[in-house]
């Protein structure tokens, strides 16, 4: 999956899911949750540990943000160093998905897998969870204020709708004030058409 450019957003989990993989009698249960902050990721990890308290290990990786603005974390949680957390994070890095946390709980089945076997098992478990995951597009958004005369109101409302904006608030006084939110990728086109349709009388003011 190709990376999104600035302003075009990125894919995030649309749901929380859990998948299961059995490798030589060990069970690997991978839980994916959306996490838009590091605090959310830590909470998701704690929740997954609490849900499966009897697992031998709770290996995790998270990736908050996307592109050049990413916070990452991982843990082998007692597995041999580098055999669990790093391969799980590598799968997340290659997924094209941001704001994501995955916790893989392992129930030891009595057969040692060895370092290479663990890397493969945790990689496959993360890949299987991602295969089942539904995603949605998260768009970078900006809120603007628009002040206008009553005669310009209908034109501005139509332009907001045409460019995918949402009206958050309206204040009717001597002038009308509209507070609206747009995807950043749509804002320049909206501002250009607004300039043309109102002869520059209405200008968006950044409120973000």
CSV table of C-alpha atoms in Angstrom, one decimal:
chain,number,residue,atom,x,y,z
A,1,UNK,CA,0.0,0.0,0.0
A,2,UNK,CA,1.5,3.4,-0.9
A,3,UNK,CA,2.0,6.1,1.7
A,4,UNK,CA,-0.4,9.0,1.7
A,5,UNK,CA,0.9,12.5,1.0
A,6,UNK,CA,0.4,15.3,3.5
A,7,UNK,CA,-3.2,16.3,3.8
A,8,UNK,CA,-4.6,13.2,2.1
A,9,UNK,CA,-4.9,11.2,5.3
A,10,UNK,CA,-4.0,7.6,6.1
A,11,UNK,CA,-5.7,4.3,6.8
A,12,UNK,CA,-6.6,3.5,10.4
A,13,UNK,CA,-8.4,0.5,12.0
A,14,UNK,CA,-12.2,0.8,11.6
A,15,UNK,CA,-12.8,-1.8,14.3
A,16,UNK,CA,-11.2,-3.9,17.0
A,17,UNK,CA,-10.5,-7.5,16.1
A,18,UNK,CA,-8.8,-10.6,17.4
A,19,UNK,CA,-7.4,-13.4,15.3
A,20,UNK,CA,-5.9,-16.8,16.3
A,21,UNK,CA,-2.9,-18.7,15.0
A,22,UNK,CA,-1.7,-22.1,16.2
A,23,UNK,CA,2.0,-23.0,15.7
A,24,UNK,CA,3.2,-26.3,17.1
A,25,UNK,CA,0.6,-26.3,19.8
A,26,UNK,CA,1.3,-22.7,20.9
A,27,UNK,CA,-1.7,-20.4,20.5
A,28,UNK,CA,-1.1,-16.9,19.3
A,29,UNK,CA,-4.1,-14.5,19.9
A,30,UNK,CA,-3.5,-11.1,18.2
A,31,UNK,CA,-5.7,-8.2,19.2
A,32,UNK,CA,-5.8,-5.0,17.1
A,33,UNK,CA,-7.2,-1.7,18.4
A,34,UNK,CA,-7.2,1.8,17.1
A,35,UNK,CA,-5.0,4.2,19.1
A,36,UNK,CA,-4.7,7.9,18.1
A,37,UNK,CA,-2.3,8.7,21.0
A,38,UNK,CA,0.4,6.9,22.9
A,39,UNK,CA,-1.8,7.0,25.9
A,40,UNK,CA,-4.5,5.2,23.9
A,41,UNK,CA,-2.0,2.6,22.9
A,42,UNK,CA,-0.9,2.0,26.5
A,43,UNK,CA,-4.5,1.7,27.5
A,44,UNK,CA,-5.2,-0.8,24.7
A,45,UNK,CA,-2.1,-2.9,25.8
A,46,UNK,CA,-3.3,-2.9,29.4
A,47,UNK,CA,-6.8,-3.9,28.3
A,48,UNK,CA,-5.5,-6.8,26.2
A,49,UNK,CA,-3.4,-8.0,29.1
A,50,UNK,CA,-6.4,-7.9,31.4
A,51,UNK,CA,-8.6,-9.8,28.9
A,52,UNK,CA,-6.1,-12.7,28.6
A,53,UNK,CA,-4.3,-12.7,32.0
A,54,UNK,CA,-3.2,-16.3,31.8
A,55,UNK,CA,-1.2,-16.0,28.6
A,56,UNK,CA,2.5,-16.8,28.8
A,57,UNK,CA,3.5,-13.5,27.0
A,58,UNK,CA,1.8,-10.3,25.9
A,59,UNK,CA,3.9,-9.1,23.0
A,60,UNK,CA,2.9,-5.7,21.6
A,61,UNK,CA,3.7,-3.1,19.0
A,62,UNK,CA,2.1,0.2,18.2
A,63,UNK,CA,2.3,2.9,15.6
A,64,UNK,CA,0.6,6.2,16.4
A,65,UNK,CA,0.5,8.7,13.6
A,66,UNK,CA,1.8,8.3,10.0
A,67,UNK,CA,4.5,9.4,7.6
A,68,UNK,CA,7.1,11.8,9.3
A,69,UNK,CA,5.1,12.1,12.5
A,70,UNK,CA,5.0,8.7,14.1
A,71,UNK,CA,5.4,7.4,17.7
A,72,UNK,CA,6.3,3.7,17.9
A,73,UNK,CA,6.7,1.2,20.7
A,74,UNK,CA,7.2,-2.5,21.1
A,75,UNK,CA,8.0,-5.2,23.7
A,76,UNK,CA,9.2,-8.8,23.6
A,77,UNK,CA,7.5,-9.3,27.0
A,78,UNK,CA,9.9,-12.1,28.1
A,79,UNK,CA,10.4,-13.8,24.7
A,80,UNK,CA,14.0,-14.0,23.6
A,81,UNK,CA,15.2,-10.5,22.6
A,82,UNK,CA,14.2,-9.4,19.1
A,83,UNK,CA,12.0,-12.4,18.4
A,84,UNK,CA,8.6,-11.0,19.0
A,85,UNK,CA,8.3,-7.2,19.4
A,86,UNK,CA,10.5,-6.2,16.4
A,87,UNK,CA,8.9,-8.5,13.9
A,88,UNK,CA,5.4,-7.4,15.0
A,89,UNK,CA,6.4,-3.8,14.6
A,90,UNK,CA,7.9,-4.6,11.2
A,91,UNK,CA,4.5,-5.9,10.0
A,92,UNK,CA,2.8,-2.7,11.2
A,93,UNK,CA,5.4,-0.5,9.5
A,94,UNK,CA,4.8,-2.3,6.2
A,95,UNK,CA,1.0,-2.2,6.5
A,96,UNK,CA,0.4,1.4,5.4
A,97,UNK,CA,-1.9,1.8,8.5
A,98,UNK,CA,-1.4,4.3,11.3
A,99,UNK,CA,-3.0,4.8,14.8
A,100,UNK,CA,-2.8,1.1,15.4
A,101,UNK,CA,-1.9,-1.2,18.4
A,102,UNK,CA,-1.4,-4.9,18.2
A,103,UNK,CA,-1.0,-7.2,21.2
A,104,UNK,CA,-0.2,-10.9,20.6
A,105,UNK,CA,-0.9,-13.1,23.6
A,106,UNK,CA,1.0,-16.4,23.4
A,107,UNK,CA,-0.2,-19.6,25.2
A,108,UNK,CA,2.8,-21.9,25.3
A,109,UNK,CA,2.0,-25.3,24.0
A,110,UNK,CA,5.0,-27.3,25.4
A,111,UNK,CA,7.1,-27.2,22.2
A,112,UNK,CA,9.9,-24.7,22.0
A,113,UNK,CA,9.9,-22.9,18.7
A,114,UNK,CA,13.5,-21.5,18.7
A,115,UNK,CA,14.4,-17.9,17.8
A,116,UNK,CA,13.6,-18.3,14.1
A,117,UNK,CA,10.4,-20.1,14.8
A,118,UNK,CA,9.2,-17.3,17.2
A,119,UNK,CA,10.0,-14.6,14.6
A,120,UNK,CA,8.0,-16.4,12.0
A,121,UNK,CA,5.1,-17.2,14.4
A,122,UNK,CA,4.8,-13.6,15.6
A,123,UNK,CA,5.1,-12.3,12.1
A,124,UNK,CA,2.4,-14.6,10.8
A,125,UNK,CA,0.1,-13.8,13.7
A,126,UNK,CA,0.3,-10.1,13.1
A,127,UNK,CA,-0.1,-10.6,9.3
A,128,UNK,CA,-3.2,-12.7,9.9
A,129,UNK,CA,-4.8,-10.1,12.2
A,130,UNK,CA,-4.1,-7.4,9.6
A,131,UNK,CA,-5.6,-9.6,6.9
A,132,UNK,CA,-8.9,-9.7,8.8
A,133,UNK,CA,-8.9,-6.0,9.7
A,134,UNK,CA,-11.2,-3.5,8.1
A,135,UNK,CA,-9.7,0.0,7.8
A,136,UNK,CA,-11.0,3.5,7.1
A,137,UNK,CA,-9.4,6.8,5.9
A,138,UNK,CA,-8.4,9.3,8.5
A,139,UNK,CA,-8.2,12.8,7.0
A,140,UNK,CA,-6.2,15.7,8.4
A,141,UNK,CA,-8.8,18.4,9.1
A,142,UNK,CA,-8.9,22.1,9.8
A,143,UNK,CA,-11.5,24.3,11.3
A,144,UNK,CA,-12.2,27.8,9.8
A,145,UNK,CA,-14.4,30.8,10.6
A,146,UNK,CA,-16.4,32.6,7.9
A,147,UNK,CA,-18.0,35.9,8.4
A,148,UNK,CA,-20.5,37.1,5.7
A,149,UNK,CA,-23.5,39.2,5.0
A,150,UNK,CA,-27.0,37.7,4.9
A,151,UNK,CA,-27.0,37.9,1.1
A,152,UNK,CA,-23.9,35.7,0.9
A,153,UNK,CA,-25.2,33.0,3.3
A,154,UNK,CA,-26.7,30.6,0.8
A,155,UNK,CA,-23.7,30.8,-1.6
A,156,UNK,CA,-21.3,30.1,1.3
A,157,UNK,CA,-23.4,27.2,2.6
A,158,UNK,CA,-23.5,25.6,-0.8
A,159,UNK,CA,-19.7,25.9,-1.3
A,160,UNK,CA,-19.1,24.3,2.1
A,161,UNK,CA,-21.2,21.4,1.2
A,162,UNK,CA,-19.7,21.1,-2.3
A,163,UNK,CA,-16.2,20.9,-0.9
A,164,UNK,CA,-17.0,18.3,1.7
A,165,UNK,CA,-17.1,20.7,4.7
A,166,UNK,CA,-19.2,20.3,7.8
A,167,UNK,CA,-20.9,23.2,9.6
A,168,UNK,CA,-20.0,23.1,13.3
A,169,UNK,CA,-21.8,26.4,14.4
A,170,UNK,CA,-23.7,29.4,13.0
A,171,UNK,CA,-24.1,32.8,14.7
A,172,UNK,CA,-26.7,35.2,13.3
A,173,UNK,CA,-26.0,38.8,14.3
A,174,UNK,CA,-25.3,42.0,12.2
A,175,UNK,CA,-23.2,39.6,10.1
A,176,UNK,CA,-23.4,35.8,10.0
A,177,UNK,CA,-20.5,33.7,11.4
A,178,UNK,CA,-20.2,30.1,10.3
A,179,UNK,CA,-17.6,27.8,11.8
A,180,UNK,CA,-16.8,24.9,9.5
A,181,UNK,CA,-14.4,22.0,9.3
A,182,UNK,CA,-12.8,20.7,6.1
A,183,UNK,CA,-10.3,18.0,5.1
A,184,UNK,CA,-7.1,19.9,4.6
A,185,UNK,CA,-6.9,18.5,1.0
A,186,UNK,CA,-10.2,20.3,0.2
A,187,UNK,CA,-9.5,23.6,1.9
A,188,UNK,CA,-7.5,25.3,-0.8
A,189,UNK,CA,-10.1,24.6,-3.5
A,190,UNK,CA,-12.9,25.8,-1.3
A,191,UNK,CA,-11.0,29.0,-0.5
A,192,UNK,CA,-10.3,29.7,-4.2
A,193,UNK,CA,-13.9,29.2,-5.2
A,194,UNK,CA,-15.1,31.3,-2.2
A,195,UNK,CA,-12.8,34.1,-3.3
A,196,UNK,CA,-14.3,34.0,-6.8
A,197,UNK,CA,-17.9,33.7,-5.8
A,198,UNK,CA,-17.8,36.5,-3.2
A,199,UNK,CA,-15.3,38.7,-4.9
A,200,UNK,CA,-13.0,38.3,-2.0
A,201,UNK,CA,-15.5,39.6,0.6
A,202,UNK,CA,-15.5,36.3,2.5
A,203,UNK,CA,-12.2,34.8,3.7
A,204,UNK,CA,-11.7,31.7,5.8
A,205,UNK,CA,-9.9,32.4,9.1
A,206,UNK,CA,-8.0,29.4,10.6
A,207,UNK,CA,-9.5,28.5,14.0
A,208,UNK,CA,-7.6,25.2,14.4
